[in-house]
Short mmCIF file of C-alpha atoms in Angstrom, two decimals:
data_model
loop_
_atom_site.label_atom_id
_atom_site.label_comp_id
_atom_site.label_asym_id
_atom_site.label_seq_id
_atom_site.Cartn_x
_atom_site.Cartn_y
_atom_site.Cartn_z
CA MET L 1 -6.80 24.59 13.20
CA SER L 2 -3.93 22.42 14.40
CA ASP L 3 -0.57 23.04 13.12
CA PRO L 4 0.41 21.85 9.54
CA ILE L 5 1.96 18.19 8.99
CA ARG L 6 4.60 17.37 6.66
CA VAL L 7 3.63 14.69 4.14
CA LEU L 8 6.12 13.68 1.44
CA VAL L 9 4.96 11.90 -2.00
CA THR L 10 7.85 10.76 -3.77
CA GLY L 11 7.60 9.86 -7.72
CA ALA L 12 5.68 13.24 -7.36
CA ALA L 13 5.82 13.86 -11.11
CA GLY L 14 4.22 10.75 -11.88
CA GLN L 15 0.81 9.53 -12.81
CA ILE L 16 -0.29 7.91 -9.26
CA ALA L 17 1.07 11.05 -7.50
CA TYR L 18 -1.00 13.35 -10.03
CA SER L 19 -4.49 11.74 -8.78
CA LEU L 20 -2.88 11.25 -5.17
CA LEU L 21 -1.76 14.78 -4.40
CA TYR L 22 -5.28 16.38 -4.98
CA ASN L 23 -6.94 14.00 -2.73
CA ILE L 24 -4.23 14.49 0.20
CA ALA L 25 -4.36 18.55 -0.75
CA LYS L 26 -8.28 18.59 -0.28
CA GLY L 27 -8.26 16.84 3.10
CA ASP L 28 -9.65 13.30 2.12
CA VAL L 29 -6.52 11.61 3.90
CA PHE L 30 -5.56 13.27 7.04
CA GLY L 31 -8.74 15.30 7.78
CA LYS L 32 -10.83 18.14 6.80
CA ASP L 33 -9.39 20.62 9.36
CA GLN L 34 -5.75 19.65 9.23
CA PRO L 35 -3.28 21.73 7.51
CA LEU L 36 -0.68 20.51 5.18
CA VAL L 37 2.70 21.13 3.77
CA LEU L 38 3.31 18.75 1.09
CA VAL L 39 6.70 18.25 -0.12
CA LEU L 40 6.88 16.59 -3.64
CA LEU L 41 10.17 14.40 -4.39
CA ASP L 42 11.31 13.30 -7.79
CA ILE L 43 14.64 12.55 -10.11
CA THR L 44 16.20 15.91 -11.45
CA PRO L 45 15.11 15.65 -14.97
CA MET L 46 11.55 15.63 -13.71
CA LEU L 47 11.70 18.96 -11.89
CA PRO L 48 10.39 20.92 -14.69
CA VAL L 49 7.11 18.74 -14.49
CA LEU L 50 7.22 19.07 -10.61
CA ASP L 51 7.04 23.09 -11.41
CA GLY L 52 3.80 22.17 -13.44
CA VAL L 53 2.25 19.88 -10.71
CA LEU L 54 3.00 22.85 -8.04
CA MET L 55 1.35 25.26 -10.51
CA GLU L 56 -1.68 23.20 -10.52
CA LEU L 57 -1.76 22.58 -6.87
CA GLN L 58 -1.73 26.41 -6.32
CA ASP L 59 -4.60 26.76 -8.96
CA CYS L 60 -6.79 24.54 -6.99
CA ALA L 61 -7.17 27.33 -4.23
CA LEU L 62 -7.20 24.67 -1.39
CA PRO L 63 -7.75 26.20 2.18
CA LEU L 64 -5.84 23.33 3.86
CA LEU L 65 -2.54 23.42 1.85
CA ARG L 66 -0.02 25.67 3.39
CA GLU L 67 3.01 25.14 1.29
CA VAL L 68 4.26 22.90 -1.58
CA ILE L 69 7.98 22.00 -1.77
CA PRO L 70 9.24 20.51 -4.94
CA THR L 71 12.79 19.10 -4.75
CA ASP L 72 15.20 16.58 -5.92
CA LYS L 73 17.10 16.82 -2.40
CA GLU L 74 16.57 13.74 0.18
CA GLU L 75 17.78 15.96 2.81
CA VAL L 76 14.94 18.46 2.11
CA ALA L 77 12.34 16.01 1.02
CA PHE L 78 12.63 13.92 4.52
CA LYS L 79 13.17 16.62 6.96
CA ASP L 80 10.66 16.56 9.79
CA LEU L 81 8.06 14.30 8.42
CA ASP L 82 4.93 13.17 9.88
CA ALA L 83 4.00 10.83 6.68
CA ALA L 84 5.70 9.54 3.93
CA ILE L 85 4.44 8.06 0.96
CA LEU L 86 7.04 6.02 -1.43
CA VAL L 87 5.47 5.78 -4.98
CA GLY L 88 8.63 6.51 -6.78
CA SER L 89 10.59 3.27 -7.88
CA MET L 90 12.79 2.11 -10.89
CA PRO L 91 9.86 0.73 -13.27
CA ARG L 92 10.50 -2.62 -14.94
CA LYS L 93 11.53 -2.20 -18.39
CA GLU L 94 11.30 -4.36 -21.51
CA GLY L 95 13.68 -7.48 -20.91
CA MET L 96 14.31 -6.85 -17.52
CA GLU L 97 14.53 -9.59 -15.08
CA ARG L 98 12.87 -9.67 -11.89
CA LYS L 99 16.26 -9.25 -10.03
CA ASP L 100 17.46 -6.68 -12.12
CA LEU L 101 14.50 -4.67 -10.95
CA LEU L 102 14.97 -5.45 -7.19
CA LYS L 103 18.72 -4.51 -7.40
CA ALA L 104 18.02 -1.15 -8.90
CA ASN L 105 15.17 -0.64 -6.15
CA VAL L 106 17.11 -1.74 -3.11
CA LYS L 107 19.69 0.96 -3.92
CA ILE L 108 16.76 3.72 -4.14
CA PHE L 109 15.13 2.20 -1.04
CA LYS L 110 18.30 1.82 1.31
CA SER L 111 18.91 5.63 0.37
CA GLN L 112 15.37 6.72 1.30
CA GLY L 113 15.37 4.89 4.23
CA ALA L 114 18.67 6.21 5.30
CA ALA L 115 17.19 9.75 4.85
CA LEU L 116 14.13 8.96 6.72
CA ASP L 117 16.25 7.72 9.68
CA LYS L 118 18.54 10.97 9.66
CA TYR L 119 15.85 13.55 8.60
CA ALA L 120 12.34 12.60 9.51
CA LYS L 121 10.46 12.41 12.88
CA LYS L 122 10.94 9.25 14.46
CA THR L 123 6.72 9.02 14.67
CA VAL L 124 6.74 9.03 10.71
CA LYS L 125 4.31 6.85 9.26
CA VAL L 126 5.81 5.25 6.02
CA LEU L 127 3.78 3.62 3.20
CA VAL L 128 5.88 1.98 0.48
CA VAL L 129 3.92 1.68 -2.79
CA GLY L 130 6.75 1.63 -5.34
CA ASN L 131 7.27 -2.13 -6.49
CA PRO L 132 8.42 -4.78 -5.63
CA ALA L 133 6.57 -3.03 -2.51
CA ASN L 134 7.14 -5.56 0.25
CA THR L 135 10.40 -6.06 -0.16
CA ASN L 136 10.78 -2.30 -0.94
CA CYS L 137 9.45 -1.46 2.19
CA LEU L 138 11.56 -4.07 4.38
CA ILE L 139 14.83 -2.51 3.08
CA ALA L 140 13.64 0.92 3.55
CA SER L 141 13.04 -0.17 7.14
CA LYS L 142 16.21 -1.75 7.91
CA SER L 143 17.81 1.16 6.86
CA ALA L 144 16.03 3.13 9.16
CA PRO L 145 16.74 1.47 12.39
CA SER L 146 15.68 4.54 14.72
CA ILE L 147 12.44 4.36 13.29
CA PRO L 148 9.82 1.44 14.58
CA LYS L 149 9.14 -1.16 12.46
CA GLU L 150 5.59 -1.05 12.85
CA ASN L 151 5.83 2.59 11.37
CA PHE L 152 6.37 1.06 7.93
CA SER L 153 3.78 -0.52 5.77
CA CYS L 154 3.33 -1.52 2.05
CA LEU L 155 0.39 -1.18 -0.28
CA THR L 156 -2.19 -4.17 -0.81
CA ARG L 157 -5.24 -2.10 -0.34
CA LEU L 158 -5.62 -1.86 -4.06
CA ASP L 159 -5.68 -5.62 -4.23
CA HIS L 160 -7.99 -5.70 -1.29
CA ASN L 161 -10.28 -2.96 -3.18
CA ARG L 162 -10.09 -4.94 -6.42
CA ALA L 163 -11.34 -8.25 -4.37
CA ARG L 164 -14.13 -6.32 -2.59
CA SER L 165 -15.32 -4.93 -5.96
CA GLN L 166 -15.37 -8.13 -7.70
CA LEU L 167 -17.23 -9.79 -4.97
CA ALA L 168 -19.63 -6.78 -5.18
CA ILE L 169 -20.21 -7.23 -8.81
CA ARG L 170 -20.62 -10.66 -8.81
CA VAL L 171 -23.44 -10.62 -6.05
CA GLY L 172 -24.88 -7.26 -7.27
CA VAL L 173 -24.40 -4.98 -4.28
CA PRO L 174 -22.57 -1.90 -3.51
CA ALA L 175 -18.91 -2.30 -2.75
CA ASP L 176 -19.43 -1.15 0.75
CA ASN L 177 -21.70 -4.19 1.26
CA VAL L 178 -18.66 -6.30 1.09
CA LYS L 179 -16.37 -6.58 4.23
CA ASP L 180 -13.24 -8.28 5.69
CA VAL L 181 -11.91 -9.54 2.40
CA ILE L 182 -8.06 -10.49 2.87
CA ILE L 183 -5.10 -10.20 0.93
CA TRP L 184 -2.34 -12.40 2.04
CA GLY L 185 1.25 -11.94 1.31
CA ASN L 186 3.06 -10.30 -1.63
CA HIS L 187 1.91 -7.48 -3.66
CA SER L 188 2.54 -9.75 -6.84
CA SER L 189 0.66 -12.30 -8.84
CA THR L 190 1.41 -14.96 -6.07
CA GLN L 191 -0.84 -12.56 -3.53
CA TYR L 192 -3.70 -14.67 -2.07
CA PRO L 193 -7.24 -12.75 -2.09
CA ASP L 194 -9.07 -15.07 0.47
CA VAL L 195 -12.94 -14.48 1.05
CA HIS L 196 -13.47 -17.33 3.59
CA HIS L 197 -14.17 -14.71 6.34
CA ALA L 198 -15.60 -12.09 3.98
CA LYS L 199 -19.29 -10.89 4.93
CA VAL L 200 -21.76 -9.45 2.24
CA LYS L 201 -24.67 -7.50 2.90
CA VAL L 202 -27.64 -8.91 0.75
CA GLN L 203 -31.17 -7.54 1.51
CA GLY L 204 -30.03 -5.94 4.88
CA LYS L 205 -28.47 -9.37 6.12
CA GLU L 206 -24.77 -10.33 6.37
CA ILE L 207 -23.85 -13.62 4.89
CA GLY L 208 -20.66 -15.40 4.19
CA ALA L 209 -19.11 -14.74 0.98
CA TYR L 210 -19.64 -18.24 -0.23
CA GLU L 211 -23.01 -18.24 0.81
CA ALA L 212 -23.72 -15.14 -1.07
CA VAL L 213 -21.87 -15.98 -4.43
CA LYS L 214 -23.06 -19.45 -4.56
CA ASP L 215 -20.11 -20.54 -6.88
CA ASP L 216 -17.26 -22.18 -4.82
CA GLY L 217 -15.77 -22.87 -8.48
CA TRP L 218 -15.52 -19.10 -9.33
CA LEU L 219 -14.18 -18.02 -5.92
CA LYS L 220 -11.37 -20.69 -5.93
CA GLY L 221 -10.47 -20.19 -9.51
CA ASP L 222 -11.54 -17.03 -11.64
CA PHE L 223 -11.98 -14.75 -8.67
CA ILE L 224 -8.62 -15.26 -7.51
CA SER L 225 -6.71 -14.82 -10.81
CA THR L 226 -8.81 -12.05 -12.06
CA VAL L 227 -7.63 -10.11 -8.60
CA GLN L 228 -4.05 -11.29 -9.22
CA GLN L 229 -3.78 -10.33 -12.60
CA ARG L 230 -6.02 -7.00 -12.53
CA GLY L 231 -2.69 -4.71 -12.64
CA ALA L 232 -1.42 -6.56 -15.87
CA ALA L 233 -5.11 -6.34 -17.54
CA VAL L 234 -5.26 -2.42 -16.75
CA ILE L 235 -1.85 -1.86 -18.46
CA LYS L 236 -2.88 -4.08 -21.49
CA ALA L 237 -6.14 -1.94 -21.57
CA ARG L 238 -4.80 1.50 -20.83
CA LYS L 239 -1.09 1.37 -22.08
CA LEU L 240 -0.40 2.62 -18.50
CA SER L 241 -0.41 1.06 -15.00
CA SER L 242 -3.36 1.65 -12.64
CA ALA L 243 -3.30 5.31 -11.30
CA MET L 244 -6.55 6.62 -10.32
CA SER L 245 -7.43 3.16 -8.28
CA ALA L 246 -3.69 3.30 -6.90
CA ALA L 247 -4.28 6.87 -5.48
CA LYS L 248 -7.65 5.84 -3.90
CA ALA L 249 -6.09 2.89 -2.14
CA ILE L 250 -3.07 4.80 -1.01
CA SER L 251 -5.76 7.48 0.41
CA ASP L 252 -7.94 4.54 2.19
CA HIS L 253 -4.73 2.94 3.63
CA MET L 254 -3.19 6.46 4.91
CA ARG L 255 -6.81 7.47 6.04
CA ASP L 256 -7.11 4.40 8.12
CA ILE L 257 -3.77 4.58 9.78
CA TRP L 258 -4.50 8.21 10.55
CA PHE L 259 -8.03 7.78 11.84
CA GLY L 260 -8.36 3.77 12.56
CA THR L 261 -10.33 1.12 10.69
CA PRO L 262 -14.03 1.16 11.17
CA GLU L 263 -15.57 -0.88 14.34
CA GLY L 264 -15.86 -4.46 13.49
CA GLU L 265 -14.21 -4.63 10.08
CA PHE L 266 -10.67 -5.40 9.04
CA ILE L 267 -8.34 -4.37 6.25
CA SER L 268 -5.28 -5.58 4.35
CA MET L 269 -1.86 -4.22 4.44
CA GLY L 270 1.70 -5.47 4.07
CA VAL L 271 3.31 -5.26 7.44
CA ILE L 272 6.34 -6.94 9.46
CA SER L 273 5.44 -10.60 10.01
CA ASP L 274 7.30 -10.88 13.48
CA GLY L 275 5.46 -12.79 16.01
CA ASN L 276 2.46 -13.24 13.79
CA SER L 277 -0.02 -16.64 14.62
CA TYR L 278 -0.32 -17.73 11.22
CA GLY L 279 3.21 -19.26 10.75
CA ILE L 280 4.28 -16.72 8.33
CA PRO L 281 8.20 -16.61 8.70
CA SER L 282 9.28 -13.41 10.48
CA ASP L 283 11.25 -10.45 9.07
CA LEU L 284 8.94 -10.15 6.02
CA ILE L 285 6.60 -7.48 5.01
CA TYR L 286 3.58 -9.50 4.29
CA SER L 287 -0.18 -8.69 3.84
CA PHE L 288 -2.09 -9.44 6.75
CA PRO L 289 -5.83 -8.66 7.99
CA VAL L 290 -5.45 -5.82 10.47
CA VAL L 291 -7.29 -3.41 12.74
CA ILE L 292 -6.09 -0.14 13.44
CA LYS L 293 -6.57 2.28 16.36
CA ASN L 294 -4.55 5.14 17.70
CA LYS L 295 -2.40 5.03 14.42
CA THR L 296 -1.29 1.35 15.35
CA TRP L 297 -2.12 -1.45 13.70
CA THR L 298 -2.88 -5.28 14.99
CA ILE L 299 -2.75 -8.25 13.04
CA VAL L 300 -6.38 -9.86 13.47
CA ASP L 301 -5.72 -13.33 15.08
CA GLY L 302 -7.54 -16.57 15.45
CA LEU L 303 -9.06 -16.58 11.92
CA ALA L 304 -9.36 -20.41 10.82
CA ILE L 305 -6.84 -21.44 8.12
CA ASN L 306 -8.19 -24.26 5.66
CA ASP L 307 -5.64 -26.46 3.59
CA PHE L 308 -6.48 -24.47 0.25
CA SER L 309 -5.81 -21.30 2.13
CA ARG L 310 -2.63 -22.75 3.82
CA GLY L 311 -0.75 -23.71 0.47
CA LYS L 312 -1.54 -20.40 -1.10
CA MET L 313 -0.36 -18.40 1.82
CA ASP L 314 3.00 -20.44 2.16
CA ALA L 315 3.47 -19.85 -1.72
CA THR L 316 3.37 -16.31 -1.24
CA ALA L 317 5.51 -16.37 1.74
CA LYS L 318 8.10 -18.59 -0.12
CA GLU L 319 8.42 -15.73 -2.73
CA LEU L 320 8.72 -12.83 -0.26
CA VAL L 321 11.49 -15.09 1.56
CA GLU L 322 13.46 -15.47 -1.76
CA GLU L 323 13.01 -11.66 -2.64
CA ARG L 324 14.03 -10.52 0.88
CA ASP L 325 17.24 -12.96 0.65
CA SER L 326 18.26 -11.43 -2.86
CA ALA L 327 17.63 -8.06 -1.62
CA LEU L 328 19.92 -8.34 1.18
CA GLU L 329 22.79 -9.81 -0.73
CA PHE L 330 22.39 -6.88 -2.94
CA ILE L 331 22.97 -4.57 0.16
CA ALA L 332 25.85 -6.49 1.54
#
């Protein structure tokens, strides 16, 4: 067996982490023969809850889990990391403006970026989940100049999985019969779920999503708004935000970074936009279609973009530029 890797989960006393930690510890993410040291970071008042999580992880008697380290200290949490999953962030409270939320989170992710820079391995792979995820990811990356920008990504896989599932349900096929949906842009309600390049396997034959669904109005209307608003719909129904599905998406995202994307298929993730071929401004964390090989992602180039898509891709980019500029003002 190989040496243990060190994996950090922040916001580790929260409900996403509660679903996520078991997935990681039993080998679903980093491999069935990869021993792990799990580091759990949360704020000081949550330490008693972390002790409960620690007890439960011990009680799972998982063969890969070599050590669990609960902590409220960044210098402990970020030391020698191979992977960091940054779930913890300041949640939006009632009456809170988006810019207030941004300001609170800039502070958190600037601090965690600096801690990554100081304590983690330079090869660390960092996934930002806490919202606003794209801009939090950008701030963390800018605060960790010694770690390559390409090592930072943010989660849009939940949106990707939502889009895939909505298509599958509509056509009446299993979710894995749908591939190459794209989430462009921000993990917010301006994101653009695009199925112009998606393929659906129907009765053993792969066809385009538009041909499979046979309802352009739905694909350009309710499908898009359902995916965009799905997080809010879950909160309305459960009185809690998505946790099981978020944990599954995080697992999918990190597993693909570790082992690569399936041959002939691309997935969506928020990555640095520098040098993209789609006319998206540089210096943003923007969700693109990517393929991953040897732990390195590449944006899928050469996809045709029609006017409908162009408008939506630009609108979500505009929101990200505004978020970035506000965040950088707070830092300054």
